[in-house]
Short mmCIF file of C-alpha atoms and ligand atoms in Angstrom, two decimals:
data_model
loop_
_atom_site.label_atom_id
_atom_site.label_comp_id
_atom_site.label_asym_id
_atom_site.label_seq_id
_atom_site.Cartn_x
_atom_site.Cartn_y
_atom_site.Cartn_z
CA MET A 1 212.53 -135.32 4.70
CA ARG A 2 212.03 -132.71 7.05
CA ARG A 3 208.35 -132.08 8.20
CA PRO A 4 206.60 -130.04 10.95
CA GLU A 5 205.91 -131.52 14.43
CA THR A 6 202.40 -132.48 13.93
CA GLU A 7 202.78 -133.97 10.49
CA VAL A 8 205.75 -136.28 11.80
CA ALA A 9 203.61 -137.39 14.79
CA LEU A 10 200.65 -137.89 12.75
CA LEU A 11 202.41 -139.88 10.24
CA GLU A 12 203.88 -142.14 13.10
CA ALA A 13 200.28 -142.60 14.85
CA ALA A 14 198.74 -143.25 11.38
CA SER A 15 201.39 -146.08 10.68
CA ALA A 16 200.48 -148.33 13.65
CA THR A 17 197.38 -149.68 12.87
CA GLY A 18 195.52 -149.19 9.33
CA THR A 19 192.77 -146.56 9.03
CA LYS A 20 191.96 -143.97 11.91
CA THR A 21 190.16 -140.79 11.87
CA VAL A 22 191.25 -137.23 12.47
CA GLU A 23 189.70 -137.16 16.07
CA SER A 24 191.27 -140.60 17.24
CA LEU A 25 194.23 -139.18 16.20
CA ALA A 26 193.87 -136.07 17.82
CA THR A 27 193.11 -137.83 21.28
CA GLU A 28 195.79 -140.08 20.59
CA LEU A 29 198.39 -137.49 20.09
CA ASP A 30 196.74 -135.09 22.63
CA ALA A 31 196.33 -132.44 19.73
CA ASP A 32 194.07 -130.03 18.67
CA PRO A 33 191.61 -131.71 16.05
CA THR A 34 191.84 -128.64 13.96
CA ALA A 35 195.81 -128.63 13.72
CA VAL A 36 195.69 -132.44 13.13
CA THR A 37 193.11 -132.07 10.29
CA ASN A 38 195.64 -129.36 8.83
CA ALA A 39 198.49 -131.63 9.05
CA ALA A 40 196.72 -134.49 7.55
CA PHE A 41 196.02 -132.04 4.52
CA GLU A 42 199.42 -131.38 4.33
CA LEU A 43 200.59 -134.86 4.26
CA ALA A 44 197.77 -135.47 1.66
CA ALA A 45 198.74 -132.87 -0.75
CA ASP A 46 202.20 -134.61 -0.76
CA GLY A 47 200.82 -138.25 -1.30
CA LEU A 48 201.96 -139.24 2.33
CA VAL A 49 198.62 -140.04 3.42
CA GLU A 50 195.24 -140.51 1.95
CA VAL A 51 192.10 -138.47 3.60
CA GLU A 52 188.65 -139.54 3.26
CA ALA A 53 185.77 -137.47 4.47
CA TYR A 54 182.13 -138.96 5.13
CA SER A 55 179.34 -138.21 6.92
CA ALA A 56 178.56 -139.62 10.08
CA GLU A 57 175.62 -139.43 12.68
CA ALA A 58 176.36 -138.32 16.20
CA VAL A 59 173.33 -139.28 18.52
CA ASP A 60 172.90 -137.63 21.95
CA LEU A 61 170.36 -137.61 24.68
CA THR A 62 168.36 -134.60 25.50
CA ASP A 63 168.26 -133.42 28.98
CA GLU A 64 164.74 -135.02 29.28
CA GLY A 65 166.33 -138.39 27.62
CA ASP A 66 168.76 -138.34 30.25
CA ARG A 67 166.23 -138.01 32.84
CA TYR A 68 164.33 -140.69 31.91
CA ARG A 69 167.49 -142.71 31.37
CA GLU A 70 168.02 -142.40 35.18
CA ALA A 71 164.55 -142.53 36.17
CA GLY A 72 162.81 -144.86 33.89
CA LEU A 73 160.58 -143.98 31.18
CA PRO A 74 157.50 -142.54 32.48
CA GLU A 75 155.10 -145.20 30.70
CA LEU A 76 157.53 -147.98 32.55
CA ARG A 77 157.20 -146.48 35.81
CA LEU A 78 153.51 -146.46 35.34
CA TYR A 79 153.55 -150.12 34.11
CA ARG A 80 155.61 -151.28 37.16
CA ALA A 81 153.38 -149.09 39.65
CA ALA A 82 150.33 -150.76 37.97
CA VAL A 83 151.83 -154.58 38.45
CA ASP A 84 152.87 -153.69 42.08
CA ALA A 85 149.37 -152.53 42.77
CA GLY A 86 147.81 -155.75 41.31
CA ALA A 87 146.15 -154.11 38.17
CA GLU A 88 146.40 -157.48 36.23
CA ASP A 89 143.70 -158.48 38.30
CA GLU A 90 141.73 -155.68 38.88
CA ALA A 91 142.14 -151.94 37.04
CA VAL A 92 143.56 -149.42 39.48
CA SER A 93 142.66 -145.66 39.33
CA ILE A 94 145.09 -143.35 37.52
CA GLY A 95 145.46 -141.25 40.49
CA GLU A 96 146.88 -143.69 42.54
CA LEU A 97 149.26 -145.14 40.39
CA VAL A 98 150.46 -141.52 39.45
CA GLY A 99 151.67 -141.21 43.28
CA ALA A 100 153.31 -144.71 43.41
CA ALA A 101 155.16 -144.19 40.15
CA GLY A 102 156.36 -140.60 41.20
CA LEU A 103 154.78 -138.91 37.99
CA GLU A 104 155.02 -135.31 37.74
CA GLY A 105 153.38 -132.60 35.69
CA PRO A 106 153.62 -133.45 31.90
CA GLU A 107 155.16 -137.03 32.84
CA VAL A 108 151.72 -138.11 33.61
CA ASP A 109 150.31 -137.52 30.00
CA ILE A 110 153.54 -138.94 28.64
CA ALA A 111 153.32 -141.90 30.73
CA LEU A 112 149.42 -142.80 29.79
CA SER A 113 149.87 -142.19 26.07
CA ASN A 114 152.83 -144.38 25.56
CA PHE A 115 151.53 -146.88 27.91
CA ALA A 116 148.70 -147.36 25.63
CA ARG A 117 150.69 -146.89 22.40
CA LYS A 118 153.06 -149.75 23.70
CA GLY A 119 150.19 -151.98 24.62
CA PHE A 120 151.39 -152.42 28.23
CA GLY A 121 147.43 -152.66 29.17
CA ASP A 122 144.25 -150.70 28.77
CA ILE A 123 143.36 -147.50 30.20
CA GLU A 124 139.42 -147.00 30.56
CA GLU A 125 137.49 -144.43 32.52
CA GLY A 126 140.17 -143.13 34.65
CA ALA A 127 141.86 -146.61 35.82
CA VAL A 128 144.51 -148.91 34.22
CA ARG A 129 144.92 -152.54 33.76
CA VAL A 130 147.89 -154.23 32.73
CA ASP A 131 148.02 -157.12 30.42
CA LEU A 132 150.78 -159.30 31.83
CA ALA A 133 151.04 -161.68 29.39
CA GLY A 134 151.60 -158.98 26.91
CA GLY A 135 151.14 -159.30 23.36
CA PRO A 136 153.64 -161.16 21.08
CA ASP A 137 155.86 -158.40 20.80
CA VAL A 138 155.45 -156.45 24.14
CA ASP A 139 157.93 -156.95 27.03
CA PRO A 140 157.93 -153.85 29.04
CA GLU A 141 160.84 -155.32 30.87
CA ASP A 142 162.75 -155.37 27.74
CA ASP A 143 161.39 -152.11 26.32
CA PRO A 144 163.52 -151.32 22.99
CA GLU A 145 163.21 -147.28 24.14
CA ALA A 146 164.73 -147.64 27.40
CA GLY A 147 167.42 -149.81 26.08
CA ALA A 148 168.22 -147.43 23.24
CA LEU A 149 168.41 -144.59 25.87
CA ALA A 150 171.19 -146.53 27.79
CA ALA A 151 172.66 -147.60 24.49
CA ILE A 152 173.03 -143.75 23.63
CA ALA A 153 174.55 -142.85 26.64
CA ASP A 154 176.94 -145.76 26.63
CA GLY A 155 178.07 -144.17 23.14
CA ASN A 156 176.78 -147.22 21.14
CA ALA A 157 173.75 -145.68 19.33
CA GLY A 158 175.53 -147.07 16.29
CA TYR A 159 174.10 -150.31 16.90
CA LEU A 160 170.56 -149.13 17.49
CA ASP A 161 167.58 -149.73 15.31
CA GLY A 162 166.61 -146.60 13.23
CA THR A 163 162.84 -146.58 13.99
CA VAL A 164 163.64 -146.61 17.70
CA LEU A 165 165.89 -143.85 17.24
CA ASP A 166 163.17 -142.05 15.17
CA ARG A 167 160.72 -142.42 18.08
CA LEU A 168 163.05 -141.36 20.68
CA GLU A 169 163.67 -138.35 18.42
CA ASP A 170 159.96 -137.56 17.94
CA ARG A 171 159.53 -137.91 21.89
CA GLY A 172 162.17 -135.33 22.22
CA LEU A 173 164.55 -137.77 24.19
CA ALA A 174 167.26 -137.99 21.67
CA SER A 175 168.94 -135.74 18.71
CA ARG A 176 170.75 -136.81 15.86
CA THR A 177 173.48 -134.28 14.12
CA GLU A 178 175.42 -134.95 10.98
CA THR A 179 179.33 -134.83 11.75
CA THR A 180 181.80 -134.90 8.94
CA VAL A 181 184.54 -137.79 9.92
CA ARG A 182 187.94 -138.09 8.17
CA SER A 183 189.82 -141.00 7.74
CA VAL A 184 193.92 -140.97 7.54
CA THR A 185 195.41 -143.70 5.79
CA LEU A 186 198.98 -144.01 5.31
CA THR A 187 199.87 -144.18 1.71
CA ASP A 188 202.96 -146.44 -0.02
CA GLU A 189 204.74 -143.25 -0.22
CA GLY A 190 204.01 -142.53 3.52
CA VAL A 191 205.33 -145.89 4.52
CA THR A 192 208.52 -145.35 2.44
CA ALA A 193 209.29 -142.05 3.89
CA LEU A 194 208.87 -143.21 7.50
CA MET A 195 211.10 -145.95 6.74
CA GLU A 196 213.66 -143.74 5.35
CA GLY A 197 213.46 -141.39 8.29
CA ILE A 198 211.72 -137.69 8.81
CA GLU A 199 213.41 -135.05 10.74
CA THR A 200 211.24 -132.69 12.69
CA ALA A 201 211.38 -129.02 11.14
CA GLU A 202 210.44 -126.21 13.23
CA THR A 203 207.60 -124.58 12.16
CA VAL A 204 207.19 -120.80 12.58
CA GLY A 205 204.54 -118.46 11.94
CA ALA A 206 206.27 -115.58 10.46
CA LEU A 207 209.30 -114.35 8.91
CA THR A 208 211.23 -112.16 11.23
CA PRO A 209 214.36 -110.31 10.84
CA GLU A 210 216.29 -112.62 13.23
CA LEU A 211 215.23 -115.63 10.70
CA LEU A 212 216.82 -113.83 7.74
CA THR A 213 219.69 -112.60 9.23
CA SER A 214 220.62 -115.76 10.88
CA GLY A 215 219.90 -117.63 7.60
CA GLU A 216 217.66 -119.83 9.56
CA TRP A 217 214.73 -119.25 7.34
CA ALA A 218 216.13 -121.85 4.83
CA ASP A 219 215.85 -124.55 7.53
CA VAL A 220 212.42 -123.82 9.02
CA GLU A 221 208.94 -124.70 8.10
CA PHE A 222 206.45 -121.89 7.46
CA ALA A 223 202.93 -122.39 8.67
CA ASP A 224 200.29 -122.20 6.09
CA TYR A 225 197.53 -119.80 6.30
CA ASN A 226 194.60 -122.15 7.24
CA VAL A 227 191.32 -120.55 6.10
CA GLU A 228 189.28 -123.13 7.51
CA ALA A 229 190.88 -122.84 11.19
CA ASP A 230 188.74 -121.97 13.91
CA ALA A 231 189.38 -118.24 14.43
CA GLU A 232 189.15 -116.57 17.79
CA THR A 233 186.09 -114.79 18.05
CA ASP A 234 186.47 -111.33 18.09
CA TYR A 235 183.78 -109.21 20.24
CA GLY A 236 183.32 -105.82 19.06
CA GLY A 237 181.99 -103.24 21.42
CA ARG A 238 178.29 -103.60 22.00
CA LYS A 239 175.63 -101.84 24.36
CA HIS A 240 175.73 -103.05 27.71
CA VAL A 241 172.33 -104.90 28.47
CA LEU A 242 171.95 -102.58 31.10
CA ARG A 243 172.07 -99.79 28.85
CA GLN A 244 170.03 -101.58 26.22
CA THR A 245 167.09 -102.16 28.98
CA ALA A 246 167.25 -98.30 30.21
CA ASP A 247 166.80 -97.45 26.10
CA ARG A 248 163.89 -99.81 26.13
CA VAL A 249 162.29 -98.12 29.41
CA LYS A 250 162.97 -94.91 27.95
CA ASP A 251 160.71 -95.81 24.94
CA VAL A 252 158.27 -97.61 26.67
CA LEU A 253 157.71 -94.48 29.16
CA VAL A 254 157.96 -91.94 26.01
CA GLY A 255 155.28 -94.22 24.36
CA MET A 256 153.04 -93.79 27.58
CA GLY A 257 153.23 -89.98 26.73
CA PHE A 258 156.21 -89.34 29.61
CA SER A 259 159.05 -86.67 28.76
CA GLU A 260 162.43 -87.10 30.30
CA MET A 261 164.01 -85.19 33.05
CA GLU A 262 167.54 -84.46 33.66
CA GLY A 263 169.62 -82.90 36.45
CA PRO A 264 172.92 -83.17 38.37
CA HIS A 265 174.47 -86.43 39.76
CA ALA A 266 176.03 -84.39 42.67
CA ASP A 267 173.12 -82.12 44.22
CA ALA A 268 172.19 -79.96 47.40
CA GLU A 269 170.86 -81.69 50.09
CA PHE A 270 168.03 -79.29 49.83
CA TRP A 271 166.52 -81.05 46.49
CA ILE A 272 167.54 -84.46 47.60
CA ASN A 273 166.02 -84.42 51.10
CA ASP A 274 164.74 -81.46 52.57
CA CYS A 275 162.07 -80.84 49.75
CA LEU A 276 161.05 -84.30 50.52
CA PHE A 277 160.19 -83.29 53.91
CA MET A 278 162.81 -85.47 55.44
CA PRO A 279 163.79 -83.72 58.82
CA GLN A 280 167.28 -82.59 59.11
CA ASP A 281 168.25 -83.98 62.50
CA HIS A 282 166.39 -87.47 62.15
CA PRO A 283 168.62 -90.39 62.06
CA ALA A 284 166.22 -91.41 59.29
CA ARG A 285 167.11 -88.43 57.53
CA THR A 286 167.58 -90.62 54.41
CA HIS A 287 166.41 -94.11 54.22
CA TRP A 288 169.80 -95.30 53.18
CA ASP A 289 173.32 -93.81 53.67
CA GLN A 290 173.98 -91.27 51.04
CA PHE A 291 177.62 -90.21 50.07
CA ALA A 292 178.40 -86.71 51.35
CA LEU A 293 180.96 -84.99 49.05
CA ASP A 294 183.82 -82.86 50.51
CA VAL A 295 182.97 -80.06 48.26
CA PRO A 296 182.05 -76.40 48.77
CA PRO A 297 178.25 -76.17 49.50
CA MET A 298 175.64 -75.21 46.79
CA ARG A 299 176.07 -71.65 46.18
CA GLU A 300 172.48 -70.65 45.67
CA LEU A 301 169.08 -71.89 46.27
CA PRO A 302 165.70 -70.29 45.36
CA ASP A 303 164.90 -68.21 48.26
CA ASP A 304 160.99 -68.37 48.17
CA LEU A 305 161.28 -72.22 48.05
CA VAL A 306 163.96 -72.50 51.14
CA ALA A 307 161.60 -70.12 53.12
CA ALA A 308 158.57 -72.42 52.16
CA VAL A 309 160.32 -75.82 52.89
CA GLU A 310 161.84 -74.52 56.14
CA SER A 311 158.08 -73.54 56.96
CA ALA A 312 156.90 -76.84 56.26
CA HIS A 313 159.50 -78.47 58.46
CA ARG A 314 159.14 -76.09 61.33
CA GLU A 315 155.00 -75.66 61.25
CA GLY A 316 153.89 -77.88 58.89
CA VAL A 317 151.62 -77.21 55.93
CA GLY A 318 147.70 -76.87 55.85
CA ALA A 319 145.37 -76.70 58.65
CA ASP A 320 146.13 -80.33 60.14
CA GLY A 321 149.93 -80.08 59.41
CA ASP A 322 152.29 -79.69 62.50
CA GLY A 323 155.77 -79.79 61.11
CA TYR A 324 158.64 -81.40 62.85
CA HIS A 325 159.53 -78.38 65.31
CA SER A 326 163.00 -79.52 64.67
CA PRO A 327 166.26 -77.61 63.84
CA TRP A 328 166.38 -76.81 60.14
CA THR A 329 169.25 -74.54 58.63
CA GLU A 330 170.04 -73.63 55.15
CA ASP A 331 173.76 -74.58 55.66
CA VAL A 332 172.46 -78.46 55.89
CA ALA A 333 170.27 -77.74 52.77
CA LYS A 334 173.26 -76.53 50.96
CA GLY A 335 175.48 -79.56 51.79
CA VAL A 336 176.40 -81.27 48.24
CA ASP A 337 175.84 -85.13 48.23
CA LEU A 338 175.84 -87.72 45.46
CA ARG A 339 172.05 -88.17 44.95
CA GLY A 340 170.51 -91.51 46.59
CA HIS A 341 167.60 -91.16 44.41
CA THR A 342 166.52 -89.31 41.50
CA THR A 343 163.64 -87.82 43.26
CA SER A 344 165.94 -84.82 43.44
CA LEU A 345 165.07 -84.34 39.98
CA SER A 346 161.40 -84.69 40.14
CA MET A 347 161.53 -81.89 42.93
CA ARG A 348 163.56 -79.46 40.67
CA TYR A 349 161.11 -80.05 37.93
CA LEU A 350 157.91 -79.63 40.15
CA SER A 351 159.04 -76.69 41.81
CA GLY A 352 159.32 -74.72 38.38
CA GLU A 353 163.18 -74.40 38.76
CA GLN A 354 164.01 -76.56 35.96
CA VAL A 355 161.69 -76.01 33.15
CA GLY A 356 159.17 -73.32 34.48
CA ASP A 357 155.57 -73.80 36.31
CA LEU A 358 153.98 -76.65 35.18
CA ASP A 359 150.22 -77.13 34.58
CA PRO A 360 148.33 -80.45 35.02
CA PRO A 361 148.18 -82.79 33.33
CA GLN A 362 152.08 -83.67 33.33
CA ARG A 363 154.23 -86.90 33.13
CA TRP A 364 158.11 -86.91 33.69
CA PHE A 365 160.65 -89.65 33.95
CA SER A 366 164.41 -90.24 34.23
CA VAL A 367 166.41 -93.31 34.07
CA GLU A 368 169.34 -92.15 35.81
CA LYS A 369 172.03 -93.40 38.44
CA VAL A 370 171.83 -92.99 41.92
CA TYR A 371 174.21 -93.61 44.61
CA ARG A 372 173.88 -95.16 48.12
CA ASN A 373 176.47 -96.49 50.64
CA ASP A 374 174.90 -99.77 50.92
CA THR A 375 176.52 -102.94 51.79
CA LEU A 376 177.28 -105.18 48.50
CA ASP A 377 174.96 -108.36 48.20
CA PRO A 378 173.66 -110.19 45.31
CA THR A 379 170.80 -107.52 45.02
CA HIS A 380 172.86 -104.28 46.19
CA LEU A 381 175.60 -102.04 44.54
CA LEU A 382 176.82 -98.70 45.59
CA GLU A 383 175.27 -97.62 42.61
CA PHE A 384 172.23 -98.44 40.56
CA PHE A 385 169.92 -96.94 37.79
CA GLN A 386 166.39 -95.61 39.04
CA ILE A 387 163.44 -95.34 37.00
CA GLU A 388 161.92 -92.07 38.54
CA GLY A 389 158.37 -90.96 37.35
CA TRP A 390 155.46 -88.77 38.35
CA VAL A 391 152.19 -87.85 37.07
CA MET A 392 150.70 -84.70 37.77
CA ALA A 393 146.99 -84.48 37.56
CA GLU A 394 143.77 -82.89 39.22
CA GLU A 395 142.61 -85.94 41.08
CA LEU A 396 144.61 -89.28 41.48
CA SER A 397 144.04 -92.45 43.15
CA VAL A 398 146.05 -95.71 44.21
CA ARG A 399 144.12 -97.29 41.36
CA ASP A 400 146.16 -94.81 38.78
CA LEU A 401 149.22 -95.83 40.31
CA MET A 402 148.69 -99.49 40.32
CA GLY A 403 147.39 -99.04 36.72
CA THR A 404 150.52 -97.02 35.73
CA PHE A 405 152.86 -99.73 37.07
CA THR A 406 150.54 -102.88 35.60
CA GLU A 407 150.98 -101.22 32.06
CA PHE A 408 154.44 -100.28 32.50
CA TYR A 409 155.87 -103.84 33.62
CA GLU A 410 153.37 -105.47 31.12
CA ARG A 411 155.63 -104.12 28.34
CA PHE A 412 158.48 -106.18 29.90
CA GLY A 413 156.29 -109.40 30.11
CA ILE A 414 155.97 -109.06 33.84
CA THR A 415 152.42 -109.43 34.73
CA ASP A 416 152.55 -110.50 38.57
CA ILE A 417 153.47 -107.18 40.37
CA GLN A 418 152.42 -106.90 43.80
CA PHE A 419 152.17 -104.12 46.20
CA LYS A 420 152.92 -103.81 49.89
CA PRO A 421 152.05 -100.86 52.08
CA HIS A 422 154.81 -98.59 53.03
CA TYR A 423 156.18 -95.69 54.78
CA ASN A 424 158.01 -92.91 53.03
CA PRO A 425 158.38 -89.31 54.53
CA TYR A 426 157.26 -87.42 51.69
CA THR A 427 154.24 -89.91 50.19
CA GLU A 428 150.82 -90.96 51.61
CA PRO A 429 150.05 -93.49 50.81
CA SER A 430 153.08 -95.15 49.90
CA PHE A 431 153.93 -98.85 48.22
CA GLU A 432 156.52 -100.89 47.88
CA LEU A 433 156.49 -103.07 44.34
CA PHE A 434 157.46 -106.58 44.17
CA GLY A 435 157.81 -109.29 41.64
CA THR A 436 158.91 -112.85 41.15
CA HIS A 437 162.46 -114.23 40.22
CA PRO A 438 161.70 -116.21 37.43
CA GLU A 439 164.70 -118.87 38.42
CA THR A 440 164.43 -118.72 42.48
CA GLY A 441 160.77 -117.83 42.63
CA GLU A 442 161.57 -115.42 45.36
CA MET A 443 159.73 -111.98 45.74
CA VAL A 444 162.03 -109.36 44.73
CA GLU A 445 161.67 -105.63 45.53
CA ILE A 446 161.53 -103.80 42.33
CA GLY A 447 160.39 -100.05 43.78
CA ASN A 448 158.85 -97.84 45.81
CA SER A 449 156.18 -95.37 45.23
CA GLY A 450 153.22 -93.20 46.50
CA ILE A 451 151.31 -90.12 46.45
CA PHE A 452 153.21 -86.56 47.42
CA ARG A 453 152.23 -85.44 50.86
CA GLU A 454 150.77 -81.86 50.96
CA GLU A 455 154.07 -80.97 53.07
CA VAL A 456 155.82 -81.99 49.62
CA LEU A 457 153.61 -80.45 47.25
CA GLY A 458 152.50 -77.01 49.22
CA PRO A 459 155.95 -75.35 49.14
CA LEU A 460 156.78 -76.09 45.74
CA GLY A 461 153.51 -74.51 44.68
CA VAL A 462 151.70 -77.57 43.31
CA GLU A 463 148.05 -77.53 43.88
CA CYS A 464 146.83 -80.62 42.24
CA ASP A 465 147.84 -84.60 42.69
CA VAL A 466 150.98 -85.83 42.05
CA MET A 467 151.95 -89.71 42.34
CA ALA A 468 155.44 -90.81 41.82
CA TRP A 469 157.92 -93.85 41.90
CA GLY A 470 161.44 -94.84 41.86
CA LEU A 471 162.02 -98.33 40.54
CA ALA A 472 165.32 -100.21 40.10
CA LEU A 473 166.45 -101.13 36.45
CA GLU A 474 168.92 -103.50 37.65
CA ARG A 475 166.19 -105.56 39.38
CA LEU A 476 163.81 -105.21 36.14
CA LEU A 477 166.74 -106.67 34.22
CA MET A 478 166.93 -109.52 37.26
CA LEU A 479 163.21 -110.42 36.40
CA MET A 480 163.63 -110.05 32.44
CA TYR A 481 166.70 -112.12 32.41
CA GLY A 482 166.93 -114.23 35.63
CA PHE A 483 170.18 -112.76 36.51
CA GLU A 484 170.63 -113.70 40.15
CA ASP A 485 173.27 -111.79 41.31
CA ILE A 486 173.63 -108.09 40.29
CA ARG A 487 177.60 -108.50 40.23
CA ASP A 488 177.03 -110.54 37.26
CA VAL A 489 176.05 -107.70 35.23
CA HIS A 490 178.07 -104.81 36.86
CA GLY A 491 181.69 -104.57 38.12
CA THR A 492 184.88 -106.83 37.92
CA LEU A 493 182.92 -110.02 38.81
CA CYS A 494 180.46 -109.40 35.83
CA ASP A 495 179.55 -112.48 33.70
CA LEU A 496 181.15 -111.70 30.47
CA ASP A 497 179.43 -114.57 28.51
CA ARG A 498 176.32 -113.68 29.19
CA LEU A 499 176.76 -109.82 28.63
CA ARG A 500 178.01 -110.61 25.19
CA THR A 501 174.94 -112.44 24.21
CA ALA A 502 172.09 -110.98 26.00
CA GLU A 503 169.93 -108.83 23.89
CA VAL A 504 167.07 -106.80 24.69
CA VAL A 505 164.00 -107.37 22.37
CA HIS A 506 162.08 -104.15 21.34
N1 LIG B 1 162.85 -92.17 46.31
C1 LIG B 1 162.31 -93.31 46.62
C2 LIG B 1 163.52 -94.51 46.49
O1 LIG B 1 164.28 -94.39 46.09
C3 LIG B 1 161.27 -93.68 45.37
C4 LIG B 1 160.07 -92.76 45.44
C5 LIG B 1 159.96 -91.96 44.37
C6 LIG B 1 158.98 -93.15 46.18
C7 LIG B 1 158.84 -90.84 44.46
C8 LIG B 1 157.77 -92.32 45.96
C9 LIG B 1 158.07 -91.33 45.38
O2 LIG B 1 162.97 -95.71 47.11
#
């Protein structure tokens, strides 16, 4: 007789001692349980083994159960602290015992209710008294639930009393799951076959031209199709979680009455910096290092606006304005950079260049990529998505700005936004926004905002108030999903498993 390798190995292993399970055989043969199951079915089909399936129960500790297994059940810790504090003579206050027992948060209630349920003593008026003698069935030092936690951890759950298991399950300390166990027993035919000797046949998965021409096909064993085998998970294409979040942000902003702006990724410094009253000769020309492009300069800029912006830089705007009195040339303004913020789009729209002059009230946004020559670290990449936005109205205050953010972030379940005064050359007042990271508890900067200065709005020809902001989409994602490193989301180091499953709820 000639059979595939796994089947031969399985027959030999099964012959050793009586009945074995597929799992134990797989461990013994160091083979994949699915392959062993299949081999067992093949052998069973030819009457060499008998496979019997029965359901069994697997019992596992939950995380909480495992914690208590190590630290002790809360009620036992309370009991021991009470005994140590002399609570069999005189009642001791719960507060004192909680500290001594090291009980924290919900453990206090858990300890008290189970202490009472198990009859370890009395709890009255905020104080605990233990009954050292215990009732007839009560022995805190030999607690069945504590014993069961240890037994489950040791894999001996099978010997446990069902009611104790029920109790642990109710308490969320253990979980039971049904599993199917298959036993494999050699039949008489199997024994005979083994005695007569079985050759190992080569198993092939597919018929090849080589097998056919060499005639080898006649001697090999063909693997059967196995419709029950674990198939490789095929991940189809799906929208990146960042894109999903961007879409969600767009929906929310459209819902709040905003229209979407669009514009170039590579733009004249004029739109990126000059319109924003950032002096050309200043080291803080940008708050960040922008990528300059080695391309011909922007061919055209609107003359009137260029003149007005230049005058704002040189002489200032309004009665009190003084400008920078610093060099300003159109050549610099025409240099092309990758935009370091999408406030360049806001400038194009506010100036009337993009969609004509705009009358208040207006609300505009974009969720677009920006590029900065930052140092890579867990919160910085060379590019990120900025949620740009602005509101134009006759009169706006800081309250309007904060109210808008509160409303916006609430839609994403973020309700603890904090504001910090900040400096931008183009807004006054200016505020940075912070949120709390759900995993680390650290404050994370999530955006920058303010009310545009006269030096910005004057040249643009805007006569009312405009409040504006730039928020980081990636930081919003970090707060929503607890990502700690932005590189888990973007780029070659990304966490594919998380990206495959993360879903933005609409
Ligand atoms: N451009 C700012 C940034 O990228 C954001 C901002 C936009 C701030 C508009 C105020 C007004 O940080």
